[in-house]
Short mmCIF file of C-alpha atoms in Angstrom, two decimals:
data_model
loop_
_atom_site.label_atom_id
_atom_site.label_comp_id
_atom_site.label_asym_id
_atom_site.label_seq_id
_atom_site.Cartn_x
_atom_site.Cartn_y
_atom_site.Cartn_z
CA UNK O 146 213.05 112.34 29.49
CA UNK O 147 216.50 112.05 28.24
CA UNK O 148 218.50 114.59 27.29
CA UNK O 149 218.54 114.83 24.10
CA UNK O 150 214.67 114.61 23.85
CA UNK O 151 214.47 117.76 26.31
CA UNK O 152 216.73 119.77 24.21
CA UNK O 153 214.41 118.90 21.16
CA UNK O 154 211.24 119.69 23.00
CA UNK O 155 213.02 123.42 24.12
CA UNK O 156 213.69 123.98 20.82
CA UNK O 157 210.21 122.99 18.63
CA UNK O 158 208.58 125.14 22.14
CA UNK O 159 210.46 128.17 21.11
CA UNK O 160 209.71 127.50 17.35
CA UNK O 161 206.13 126.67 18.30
CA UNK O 162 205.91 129.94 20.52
CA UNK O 163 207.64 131.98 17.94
CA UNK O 164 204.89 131.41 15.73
CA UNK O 165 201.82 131.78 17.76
CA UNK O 166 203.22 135.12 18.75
CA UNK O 167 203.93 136.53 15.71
CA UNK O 168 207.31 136.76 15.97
CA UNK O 169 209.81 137.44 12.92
CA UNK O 170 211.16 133.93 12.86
CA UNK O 171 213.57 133.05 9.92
CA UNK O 172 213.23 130.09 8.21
CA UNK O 173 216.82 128.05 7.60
CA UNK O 174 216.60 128.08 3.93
CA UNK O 175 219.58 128.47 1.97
CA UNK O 176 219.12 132.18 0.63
CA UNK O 177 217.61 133.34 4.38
CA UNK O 178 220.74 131.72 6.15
CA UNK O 179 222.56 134.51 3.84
CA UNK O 180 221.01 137.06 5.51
CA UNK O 181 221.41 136.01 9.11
CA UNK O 182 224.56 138.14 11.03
CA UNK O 183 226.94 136.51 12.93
CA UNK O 184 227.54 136.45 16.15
CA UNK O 185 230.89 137.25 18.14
CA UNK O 186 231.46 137.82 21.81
CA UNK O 187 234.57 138.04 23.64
CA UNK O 188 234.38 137.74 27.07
CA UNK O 189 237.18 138.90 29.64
CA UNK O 190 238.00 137.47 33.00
CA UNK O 191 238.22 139.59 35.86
CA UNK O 192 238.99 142.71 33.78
CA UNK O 193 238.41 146.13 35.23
CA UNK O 194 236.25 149.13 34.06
CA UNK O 195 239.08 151.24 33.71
CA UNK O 196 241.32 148.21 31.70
CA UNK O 197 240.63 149.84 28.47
CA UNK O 198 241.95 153.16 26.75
CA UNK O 199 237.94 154.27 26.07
CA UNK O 200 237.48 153.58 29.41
CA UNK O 201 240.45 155.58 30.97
CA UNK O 202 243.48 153.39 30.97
CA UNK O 203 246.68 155.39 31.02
CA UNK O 204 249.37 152.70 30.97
CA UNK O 205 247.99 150.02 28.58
CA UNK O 206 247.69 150.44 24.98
CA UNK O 207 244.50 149.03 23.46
CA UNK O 208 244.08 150.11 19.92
CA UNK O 209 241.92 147.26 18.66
CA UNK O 210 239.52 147.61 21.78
CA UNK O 211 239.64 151.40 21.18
CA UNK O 212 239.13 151.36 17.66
CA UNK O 213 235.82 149.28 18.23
CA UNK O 214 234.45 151.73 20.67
CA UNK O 215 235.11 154.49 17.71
CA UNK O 216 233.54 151.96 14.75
CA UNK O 217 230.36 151.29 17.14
CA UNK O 218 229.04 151.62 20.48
CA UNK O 219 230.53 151.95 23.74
CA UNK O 220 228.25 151.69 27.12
CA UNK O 221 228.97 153.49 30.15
CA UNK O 222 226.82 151.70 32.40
CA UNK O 223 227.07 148.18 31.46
CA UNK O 224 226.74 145.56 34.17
CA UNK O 225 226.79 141.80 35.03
CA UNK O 226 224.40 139.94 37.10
CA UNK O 227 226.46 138.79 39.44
CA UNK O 228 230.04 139.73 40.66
CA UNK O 229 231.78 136.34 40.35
CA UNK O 230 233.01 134.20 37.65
CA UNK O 231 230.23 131.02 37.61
CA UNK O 232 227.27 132.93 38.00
CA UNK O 233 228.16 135.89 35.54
CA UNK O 234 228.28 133.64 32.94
CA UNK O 235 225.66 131.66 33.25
CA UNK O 236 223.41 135.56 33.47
CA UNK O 237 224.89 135.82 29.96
CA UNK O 238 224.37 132.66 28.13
CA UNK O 239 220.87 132.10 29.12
CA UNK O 240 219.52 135.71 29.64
CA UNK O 241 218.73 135.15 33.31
CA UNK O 242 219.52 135.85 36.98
CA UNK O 243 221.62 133.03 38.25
CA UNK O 244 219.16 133.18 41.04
CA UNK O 245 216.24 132.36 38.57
CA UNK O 246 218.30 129.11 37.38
CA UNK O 247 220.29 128.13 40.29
CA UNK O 248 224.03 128.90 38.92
CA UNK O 249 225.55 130.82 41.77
CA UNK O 250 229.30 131.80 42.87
CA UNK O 251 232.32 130.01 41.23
CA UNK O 252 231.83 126.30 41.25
CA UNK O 253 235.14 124.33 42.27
CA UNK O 254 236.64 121.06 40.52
CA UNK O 255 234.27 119.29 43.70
CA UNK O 256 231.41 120.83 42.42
CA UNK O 257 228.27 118.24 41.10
CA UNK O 258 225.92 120.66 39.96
CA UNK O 259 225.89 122.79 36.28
CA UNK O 260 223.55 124.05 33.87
CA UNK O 261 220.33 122.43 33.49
CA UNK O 262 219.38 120.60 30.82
CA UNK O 263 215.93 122.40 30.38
CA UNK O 264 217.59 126.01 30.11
CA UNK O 265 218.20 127.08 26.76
CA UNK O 266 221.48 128.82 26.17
CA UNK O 267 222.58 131.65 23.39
CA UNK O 268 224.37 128.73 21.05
CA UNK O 269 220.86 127.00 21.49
CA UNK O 270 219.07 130.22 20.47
CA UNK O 271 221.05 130.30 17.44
CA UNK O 272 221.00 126.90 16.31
CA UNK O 273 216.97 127.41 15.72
CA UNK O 274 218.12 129.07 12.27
CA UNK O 275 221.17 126.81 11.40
CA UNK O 276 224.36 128.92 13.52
CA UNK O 277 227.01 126.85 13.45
CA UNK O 278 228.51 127.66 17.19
CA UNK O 279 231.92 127.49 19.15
CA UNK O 280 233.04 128.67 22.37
CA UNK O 281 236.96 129.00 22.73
CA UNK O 282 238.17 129.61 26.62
CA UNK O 283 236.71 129.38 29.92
CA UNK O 284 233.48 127.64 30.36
CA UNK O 285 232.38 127.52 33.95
CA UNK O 286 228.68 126.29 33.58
CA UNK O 287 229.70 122.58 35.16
CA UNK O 288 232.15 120.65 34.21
CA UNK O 289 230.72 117.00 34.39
CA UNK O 290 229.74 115.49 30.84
CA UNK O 291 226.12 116.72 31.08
CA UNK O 292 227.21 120.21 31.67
CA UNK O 293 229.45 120.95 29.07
CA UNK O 294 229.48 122.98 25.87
CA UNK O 295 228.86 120.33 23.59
CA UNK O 296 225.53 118.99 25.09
CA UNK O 297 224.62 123.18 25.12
CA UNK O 298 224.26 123.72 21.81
CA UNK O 299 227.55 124.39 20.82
CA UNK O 300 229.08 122.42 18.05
CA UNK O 301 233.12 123.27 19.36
CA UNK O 302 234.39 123.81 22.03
CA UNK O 303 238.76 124.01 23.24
CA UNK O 304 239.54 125.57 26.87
CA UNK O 305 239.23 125.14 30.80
CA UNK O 306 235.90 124.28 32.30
CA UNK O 307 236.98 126.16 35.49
CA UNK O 308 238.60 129.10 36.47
CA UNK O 309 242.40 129.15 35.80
CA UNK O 310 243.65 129.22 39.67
CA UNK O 311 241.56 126.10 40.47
CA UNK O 312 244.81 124.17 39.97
CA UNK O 313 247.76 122.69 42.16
CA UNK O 314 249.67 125.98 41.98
CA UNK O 315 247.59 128.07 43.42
CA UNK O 316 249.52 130.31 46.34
CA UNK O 317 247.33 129.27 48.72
CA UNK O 318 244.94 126.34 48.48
CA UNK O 319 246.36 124.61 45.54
CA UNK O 320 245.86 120.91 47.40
CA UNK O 321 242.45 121.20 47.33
CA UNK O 322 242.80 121.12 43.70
CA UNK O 323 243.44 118.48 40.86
CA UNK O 324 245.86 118.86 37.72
CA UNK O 325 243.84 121.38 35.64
CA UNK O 326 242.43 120.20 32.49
CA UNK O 327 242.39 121.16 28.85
CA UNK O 328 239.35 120.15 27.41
CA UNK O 329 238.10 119.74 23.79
CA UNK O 330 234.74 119.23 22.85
CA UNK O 331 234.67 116.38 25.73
CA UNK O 332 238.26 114.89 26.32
CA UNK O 333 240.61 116.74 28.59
CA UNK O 334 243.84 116.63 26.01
CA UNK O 335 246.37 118.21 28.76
CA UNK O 336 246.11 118.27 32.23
CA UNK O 337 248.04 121.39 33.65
CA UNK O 338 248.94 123.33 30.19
CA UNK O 339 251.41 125.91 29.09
CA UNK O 340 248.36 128.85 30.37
CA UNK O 341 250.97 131.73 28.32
CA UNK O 342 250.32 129.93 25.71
CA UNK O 343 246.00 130.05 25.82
CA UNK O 344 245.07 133.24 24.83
CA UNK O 345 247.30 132.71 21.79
CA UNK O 346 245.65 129.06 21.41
CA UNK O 347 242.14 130.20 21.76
CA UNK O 348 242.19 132.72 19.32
CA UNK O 349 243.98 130.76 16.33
CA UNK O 350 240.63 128.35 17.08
CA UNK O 351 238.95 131.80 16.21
CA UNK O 352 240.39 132.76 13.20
CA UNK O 353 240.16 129.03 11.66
CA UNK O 354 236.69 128.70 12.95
CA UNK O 355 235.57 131.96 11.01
CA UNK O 356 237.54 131.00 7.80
CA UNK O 357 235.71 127.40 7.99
CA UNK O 358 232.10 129.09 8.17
CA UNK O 359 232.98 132.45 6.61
CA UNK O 360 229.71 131.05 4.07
CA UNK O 361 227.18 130.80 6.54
CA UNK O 362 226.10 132.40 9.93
CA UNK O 363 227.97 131.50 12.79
CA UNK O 364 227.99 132.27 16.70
CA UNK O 365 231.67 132.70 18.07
CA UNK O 366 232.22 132.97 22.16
CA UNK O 367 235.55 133.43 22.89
CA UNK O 368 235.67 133.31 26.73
CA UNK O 369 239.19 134.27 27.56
CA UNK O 370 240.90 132.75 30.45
CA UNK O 371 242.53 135.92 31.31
CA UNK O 372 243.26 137.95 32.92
CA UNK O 373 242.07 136.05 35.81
CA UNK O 374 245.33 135.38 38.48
CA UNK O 375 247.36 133.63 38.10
CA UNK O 376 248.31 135.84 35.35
CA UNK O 377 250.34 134.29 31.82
CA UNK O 378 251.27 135.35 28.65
CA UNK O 379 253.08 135.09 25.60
CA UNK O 380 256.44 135.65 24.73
CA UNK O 381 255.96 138.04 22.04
CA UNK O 382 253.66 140.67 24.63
CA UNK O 383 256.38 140.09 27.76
CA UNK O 384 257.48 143.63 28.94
CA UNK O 385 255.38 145.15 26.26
CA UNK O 386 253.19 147.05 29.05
CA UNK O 387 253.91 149.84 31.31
CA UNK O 388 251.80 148.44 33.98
CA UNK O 389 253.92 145.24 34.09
CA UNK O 390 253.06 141.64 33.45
CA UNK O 391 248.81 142.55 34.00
CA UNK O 392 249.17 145.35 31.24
CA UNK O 393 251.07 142.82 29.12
CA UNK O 394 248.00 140.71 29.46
CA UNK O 395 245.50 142.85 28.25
CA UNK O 396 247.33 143.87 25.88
CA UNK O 397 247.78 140.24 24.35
CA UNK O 398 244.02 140.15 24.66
CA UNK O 399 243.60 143.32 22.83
CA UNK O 400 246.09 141.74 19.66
CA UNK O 401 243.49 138.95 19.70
CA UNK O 402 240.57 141.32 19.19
CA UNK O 403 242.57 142.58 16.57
CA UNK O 404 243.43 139.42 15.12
CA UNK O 405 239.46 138.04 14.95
CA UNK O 406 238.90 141.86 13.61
CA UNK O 407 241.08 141.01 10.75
CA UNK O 408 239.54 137.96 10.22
CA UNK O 409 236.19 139.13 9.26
CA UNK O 410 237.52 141.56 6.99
CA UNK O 411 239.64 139.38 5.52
CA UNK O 412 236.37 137.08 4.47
CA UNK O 413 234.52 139.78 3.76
CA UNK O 414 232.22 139.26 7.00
CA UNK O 415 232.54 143.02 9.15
CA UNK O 416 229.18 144.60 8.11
CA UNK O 417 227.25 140.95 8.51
CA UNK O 418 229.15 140.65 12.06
CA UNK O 419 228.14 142.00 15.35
CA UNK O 420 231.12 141.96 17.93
CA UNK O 421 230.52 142.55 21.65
CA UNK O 422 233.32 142.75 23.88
CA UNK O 423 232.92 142.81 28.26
CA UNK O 424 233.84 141.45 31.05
CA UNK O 425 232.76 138.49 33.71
CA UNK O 426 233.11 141.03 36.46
CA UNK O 427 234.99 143.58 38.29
CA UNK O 428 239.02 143.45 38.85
CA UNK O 429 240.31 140.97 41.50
CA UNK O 430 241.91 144.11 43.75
CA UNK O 431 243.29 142.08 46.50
CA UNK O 432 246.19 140.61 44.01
CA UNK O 433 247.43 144.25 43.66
CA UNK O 434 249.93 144.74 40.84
CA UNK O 435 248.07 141.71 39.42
CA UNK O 436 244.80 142.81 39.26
CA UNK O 437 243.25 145.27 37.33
CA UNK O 438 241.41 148.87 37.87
CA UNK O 439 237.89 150.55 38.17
CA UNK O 440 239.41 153.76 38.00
CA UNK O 441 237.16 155.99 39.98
CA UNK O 442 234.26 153.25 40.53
CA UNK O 443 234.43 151.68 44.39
CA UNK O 444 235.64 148.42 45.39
CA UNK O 445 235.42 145.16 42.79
CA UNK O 446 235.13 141.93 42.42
CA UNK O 447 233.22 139.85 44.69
CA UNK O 448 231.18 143.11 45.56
CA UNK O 449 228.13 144.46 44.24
CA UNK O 450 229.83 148.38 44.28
CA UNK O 451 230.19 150.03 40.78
CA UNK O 452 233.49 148.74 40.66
CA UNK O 453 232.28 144.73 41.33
CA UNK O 454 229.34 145.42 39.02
CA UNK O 455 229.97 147.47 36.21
CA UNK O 456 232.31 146.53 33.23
CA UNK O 457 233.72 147.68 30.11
CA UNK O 458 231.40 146.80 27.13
CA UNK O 459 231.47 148.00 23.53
CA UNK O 460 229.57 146.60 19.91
CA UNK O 461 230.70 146.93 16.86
CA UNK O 462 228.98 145.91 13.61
CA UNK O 463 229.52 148.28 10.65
CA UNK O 464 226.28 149.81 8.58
CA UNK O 465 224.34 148.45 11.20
CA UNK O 466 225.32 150.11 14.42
CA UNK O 467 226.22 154.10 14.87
CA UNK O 468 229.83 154.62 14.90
CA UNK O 469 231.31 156.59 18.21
CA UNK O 470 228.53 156.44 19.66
CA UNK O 471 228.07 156.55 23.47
CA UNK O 472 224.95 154.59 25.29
CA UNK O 473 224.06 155.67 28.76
CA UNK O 474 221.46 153.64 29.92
CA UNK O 475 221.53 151.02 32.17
CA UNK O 476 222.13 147.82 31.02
CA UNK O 477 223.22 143.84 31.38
CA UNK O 478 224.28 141.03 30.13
CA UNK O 479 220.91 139.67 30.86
CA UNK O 480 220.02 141.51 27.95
CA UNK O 481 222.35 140.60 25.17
CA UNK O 482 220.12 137.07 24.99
CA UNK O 483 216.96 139.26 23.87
CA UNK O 484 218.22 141.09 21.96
CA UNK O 485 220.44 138.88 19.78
CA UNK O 486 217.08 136.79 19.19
CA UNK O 487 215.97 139.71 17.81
CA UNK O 488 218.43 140.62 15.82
CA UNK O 489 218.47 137.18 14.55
CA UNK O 490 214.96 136.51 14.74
CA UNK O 491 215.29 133.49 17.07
CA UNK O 492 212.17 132.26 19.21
CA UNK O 493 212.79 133.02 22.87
CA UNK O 494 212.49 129.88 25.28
CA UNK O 495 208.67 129.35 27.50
CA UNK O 496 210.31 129.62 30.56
CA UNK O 497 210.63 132.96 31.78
CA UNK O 498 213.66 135.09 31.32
CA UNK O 499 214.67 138.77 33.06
CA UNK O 500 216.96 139.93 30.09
CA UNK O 501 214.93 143.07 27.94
CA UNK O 502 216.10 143.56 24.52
CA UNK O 503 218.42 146.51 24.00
CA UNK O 504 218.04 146.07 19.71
CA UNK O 505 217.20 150.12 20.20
CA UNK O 506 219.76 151.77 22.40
CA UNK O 507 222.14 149.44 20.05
CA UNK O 508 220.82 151.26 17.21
CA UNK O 509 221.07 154.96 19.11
CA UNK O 510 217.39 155.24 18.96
CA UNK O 511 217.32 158.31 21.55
CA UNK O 512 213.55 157.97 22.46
CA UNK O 513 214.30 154.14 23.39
CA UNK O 514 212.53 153.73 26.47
CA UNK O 515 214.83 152.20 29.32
CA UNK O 516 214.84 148.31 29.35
CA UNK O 517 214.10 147.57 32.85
CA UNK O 518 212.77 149.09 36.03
CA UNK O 519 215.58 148.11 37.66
CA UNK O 520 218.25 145.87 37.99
CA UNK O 521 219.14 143.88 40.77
CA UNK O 522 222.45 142.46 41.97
CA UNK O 523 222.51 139.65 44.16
CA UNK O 524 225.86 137.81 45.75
CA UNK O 525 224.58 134.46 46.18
CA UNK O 526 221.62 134.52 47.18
CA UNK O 527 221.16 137.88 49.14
CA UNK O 528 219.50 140.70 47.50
CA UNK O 529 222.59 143.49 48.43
CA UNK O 530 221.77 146.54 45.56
CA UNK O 531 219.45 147.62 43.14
CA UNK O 532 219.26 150.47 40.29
CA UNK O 533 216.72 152.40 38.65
CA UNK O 534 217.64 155.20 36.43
CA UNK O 535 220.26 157.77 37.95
CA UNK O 536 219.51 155.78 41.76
CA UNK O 537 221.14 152.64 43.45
CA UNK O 538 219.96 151.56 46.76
CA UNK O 539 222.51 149.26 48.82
CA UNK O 540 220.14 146.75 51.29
CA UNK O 541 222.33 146.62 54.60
CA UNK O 542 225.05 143.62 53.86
CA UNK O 543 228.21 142.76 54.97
CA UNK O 544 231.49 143.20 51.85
CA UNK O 545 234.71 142.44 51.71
CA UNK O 546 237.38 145.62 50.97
CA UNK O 547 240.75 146.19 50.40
CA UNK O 548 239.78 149.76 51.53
CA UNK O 549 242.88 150.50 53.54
CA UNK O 550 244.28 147.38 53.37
CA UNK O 551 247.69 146.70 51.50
CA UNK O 552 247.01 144.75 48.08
CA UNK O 553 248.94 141.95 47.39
CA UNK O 554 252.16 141.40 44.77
CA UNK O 555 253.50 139.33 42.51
CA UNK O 556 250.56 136.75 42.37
CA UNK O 557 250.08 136.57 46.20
CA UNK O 558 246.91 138.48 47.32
CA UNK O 559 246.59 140.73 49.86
CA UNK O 560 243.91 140.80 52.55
CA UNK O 561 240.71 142.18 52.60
CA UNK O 562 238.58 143.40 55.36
CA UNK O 563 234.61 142.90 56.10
CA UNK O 564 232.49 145.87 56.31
CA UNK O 565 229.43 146.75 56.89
CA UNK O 566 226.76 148.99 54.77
CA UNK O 567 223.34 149.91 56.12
CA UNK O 568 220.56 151.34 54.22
CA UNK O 569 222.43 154.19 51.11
CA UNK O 570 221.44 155.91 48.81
CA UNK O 571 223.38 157.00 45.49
CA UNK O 572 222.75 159.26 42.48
CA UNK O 573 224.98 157.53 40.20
CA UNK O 574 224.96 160.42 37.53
CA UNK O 575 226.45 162.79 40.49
CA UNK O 576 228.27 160.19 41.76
CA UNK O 577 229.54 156.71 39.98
CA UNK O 578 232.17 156.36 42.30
CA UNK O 579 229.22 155.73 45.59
CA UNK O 580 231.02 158.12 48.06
CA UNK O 581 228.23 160.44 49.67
CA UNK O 582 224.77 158.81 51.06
CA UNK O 583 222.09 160.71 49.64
CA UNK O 584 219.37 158.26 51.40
CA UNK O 585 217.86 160.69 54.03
CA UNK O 586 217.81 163.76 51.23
CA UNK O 587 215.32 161.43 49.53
CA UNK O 588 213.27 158.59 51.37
CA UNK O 589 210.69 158.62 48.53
CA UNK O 590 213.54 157.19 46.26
CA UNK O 591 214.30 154.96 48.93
CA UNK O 592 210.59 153.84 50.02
CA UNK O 593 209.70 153.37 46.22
CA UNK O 594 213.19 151.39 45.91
CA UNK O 595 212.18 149.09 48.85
CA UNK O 596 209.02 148.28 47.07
CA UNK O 597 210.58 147.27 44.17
CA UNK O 598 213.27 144.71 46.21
CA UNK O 599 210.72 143.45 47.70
CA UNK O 600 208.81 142.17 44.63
CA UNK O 601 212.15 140.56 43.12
CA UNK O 602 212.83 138.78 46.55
CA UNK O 603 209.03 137.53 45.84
CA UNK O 604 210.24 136.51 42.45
CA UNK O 605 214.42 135.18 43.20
CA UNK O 606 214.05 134.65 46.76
CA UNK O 607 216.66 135.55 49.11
CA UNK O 608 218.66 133.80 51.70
CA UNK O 609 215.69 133.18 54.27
CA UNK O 610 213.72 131.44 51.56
CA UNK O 611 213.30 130.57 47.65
CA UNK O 612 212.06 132.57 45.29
CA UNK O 613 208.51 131.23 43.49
CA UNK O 614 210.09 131.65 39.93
CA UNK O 615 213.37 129.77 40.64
CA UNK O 616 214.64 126.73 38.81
CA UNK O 617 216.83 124.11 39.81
CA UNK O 618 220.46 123.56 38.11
CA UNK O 619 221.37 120.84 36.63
CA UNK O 620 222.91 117.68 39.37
CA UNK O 621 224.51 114.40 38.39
#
């Protein structure tokens, strides 16, 4: 089955399914389309908890990040499914575990694998009622023609298929890499660009691309290349940060909220538009004065500690959504896929899925009943952490740490260390920050904990064997 005949069959099975189930499916016509919302979400790399003014940040200025947190929703315990670039977003484009489709780590330039072609992404969720869809920025789903954007259901697409260091200049293993490319839609247009210069490029694509479909609904992903290392920006935010050239970069990525905020009032779009802003991940901490902060969360990125794991995430869509509003539950990118097919009334795909909808705690419905059991956090393929309510169990694993260690400067890293954890236990309400082992105060947590990692290995796998309700990525 080609293709294109796959993609067709996903989408008349999630029509088809829709139906039979009852579900509030819209039909495209031209007075429903009206009614639809759109869609934006703008996606950080590598961007700590504490990055953000709401979220603590002393020493950047984020007014346009701040102001959404105070015109909507801001959640305090917001994770990713996995700690690393690749895998993170692949958790939030398709509403699964990476484990459940195959999309694990960071895949390199030398990489032959990507999405598969039987998954259905967000844009193809949305194109069910006639979205038009773009993604501006970092892609990171596969970069071979099969793999990209524009054979996922999104009509646009300008940026890097890969992460930003994957390039000839990178401090320490830039031979193993090619002349980074520019790509749009399926051409690479530049091979090593100006990177100060992308943040600014990606969100002019924004701005036009809502003007162009201001008259019907649209889905907007702008995927920022920053501020992953090596760090760049623009002229006009150089030395505008008193946390040096990293606060300069968020604060060139807090303009362009501001700038796609503007845009949707200027056409009239704010109370038809939900906005989500997060992160990929945790800050990179071994680049030091380059990376970013978790304030008082432990460790980052590349770990599945609060501070690998947990990310800055706030929604904003006016008349629709409470303003300053705070939402403490636990929840994941997994789950924005649910819920924006209800929102939007899109048919969910046949396969199975591990993303709950979160349409209620969105809303500030009080009495909404947690989404999950738990959620699980995997680094490739090991099972290392799982939470449920207040309690997060760490499975003995080995993690790197700059603990002790010096962090790095200037754009060279430091180096971290490999620990050890055995069997802990953490009440995250008492303490987000993980320091004090509450697993021997209460084994029932832990036995009842156990149980429930041991039906997800059943389900994922783990690094001893696969998991019955895996699927394969996508090879060429």
């Amino acid at each position: 089955m080609n293709h294109y005949s796959r993609r067709s069959f996903l989408h008349n099975a999630a029509l088809g399914s829709a139906a039979l189930l009852g579900t509030p499916l819209l039909r495209c016509t031209a007075s429903r389309r009206a009614s639809l919302p759109n869609v934006v979400i703008i996606f950080t790399d590598d961007q700590g908890y504490a990055d953000v003014g709401c979220y603590g940040a002393q020493d950047i200025d984020t007014p346009h990040l701040d102001r959404m947190a105070r015109e909507g929703v801001r959640f305090t315990d917001f994770y990713v499914a996995q700690p690393v670039c690749g895998a993170s977003r692949a958790a939030l484009l398709t509403g699964c575990y990476p484990n459940r489709i195959g999309l694990l780590g960071a895949p390199s330039p030398q990489a032959t694998h990507g999405i598969h072609a039987d998954e259905m992404t967000m844009a193809e969720l949305l194109k069910q009622n006639a979205y038009r869809t773009a993604i501006y920025g970092k892609w990171h789903l596969g970069h071979h023609p099969p793999f990209l954007p524009t054979r996922n259901g999104f009509d646009e697409y300008l940026g890097l298929p890969y992460s930003n260091d994957m390039w000839p200049g990178h401090p320490e293993v830039g031979d193993r890499f090619p002349p980074l490319p520019l790509i749009e839609n399926e051409k690479t247009i530049e091979s090593n660009p100006d990177q100060s210069q992308l943040t600014t490029r990606y969100t002019e694509r924004a701005v036009r691309f809502i003007k162009r479909n201001k008259a019907r609904p649209f889905f907007l992903y702008v995927a920022h290349s920053m501020p992953h290392v090596p760090l760049f920006v623009s002229n006009k935010f150089k030395g505008q940060s008193k946390r040096g050239l990293y606060g300069d970069v968020i604060m060139e990525i807090d303009w362009s909220v501001g700038e796609i905020l503007q845009a949707l009032e200027t056409h009239g779009l704010s109370e038809k538009t939900l906005v989500i802003f997060s992160s990929d991940n945790g800050p990179w901490l071994s680049y030091g004065d380059h990376g970013g902060s978790a304030g008082p969360l432990r460790e980052g990125k590349g770990t599945v500690w609060e501070g690998g794991v947990r990310v800055p995430c706030m929604m904003r869509w006016p008349g629709a959504l409470p303003a300053q509003s705070v939402c403490r539950q636990p929840c994941m990118t997994i789950d924005l896929f649910p819920s924006i097919a209800e929102i939007t009334g899109a048919g969910l795909p046949t396969h199975p899925i591990d993303g709950r909808s979160i349409w209620p705690l969105m809303k500030g419905d009080s009495a909404a009943a947690p989404p999950h059991q738990a959620l699980y956090f995997f680094w490739e393929r090991q099972l290392q952490a799982l939470r449920s309510g207040r309690w997060k169990l760490h499975l003995p694993h080995r993690y790197r740490s700059m603990q002790g260690q010096t962090a790095g400067s200037g754009g060279v890293p430091g180096k971290y260390v490999q620990k050890e954890t055995g069997l802990e236990l953490y009440d995250l309400e008492v303490d987000p920050g993980e320091s004090h082992d509450v697993a021997t105060e209460h084994p029932e947590e832990v036995a009842r904990l156990l149980a429930i990692a041991g039906m997800i290995n059943e389900e994922l796998g783990d690094n001893e064997r696969p998991g019955k309700g895996c699927r394969p990525a996508g090879q060429i």
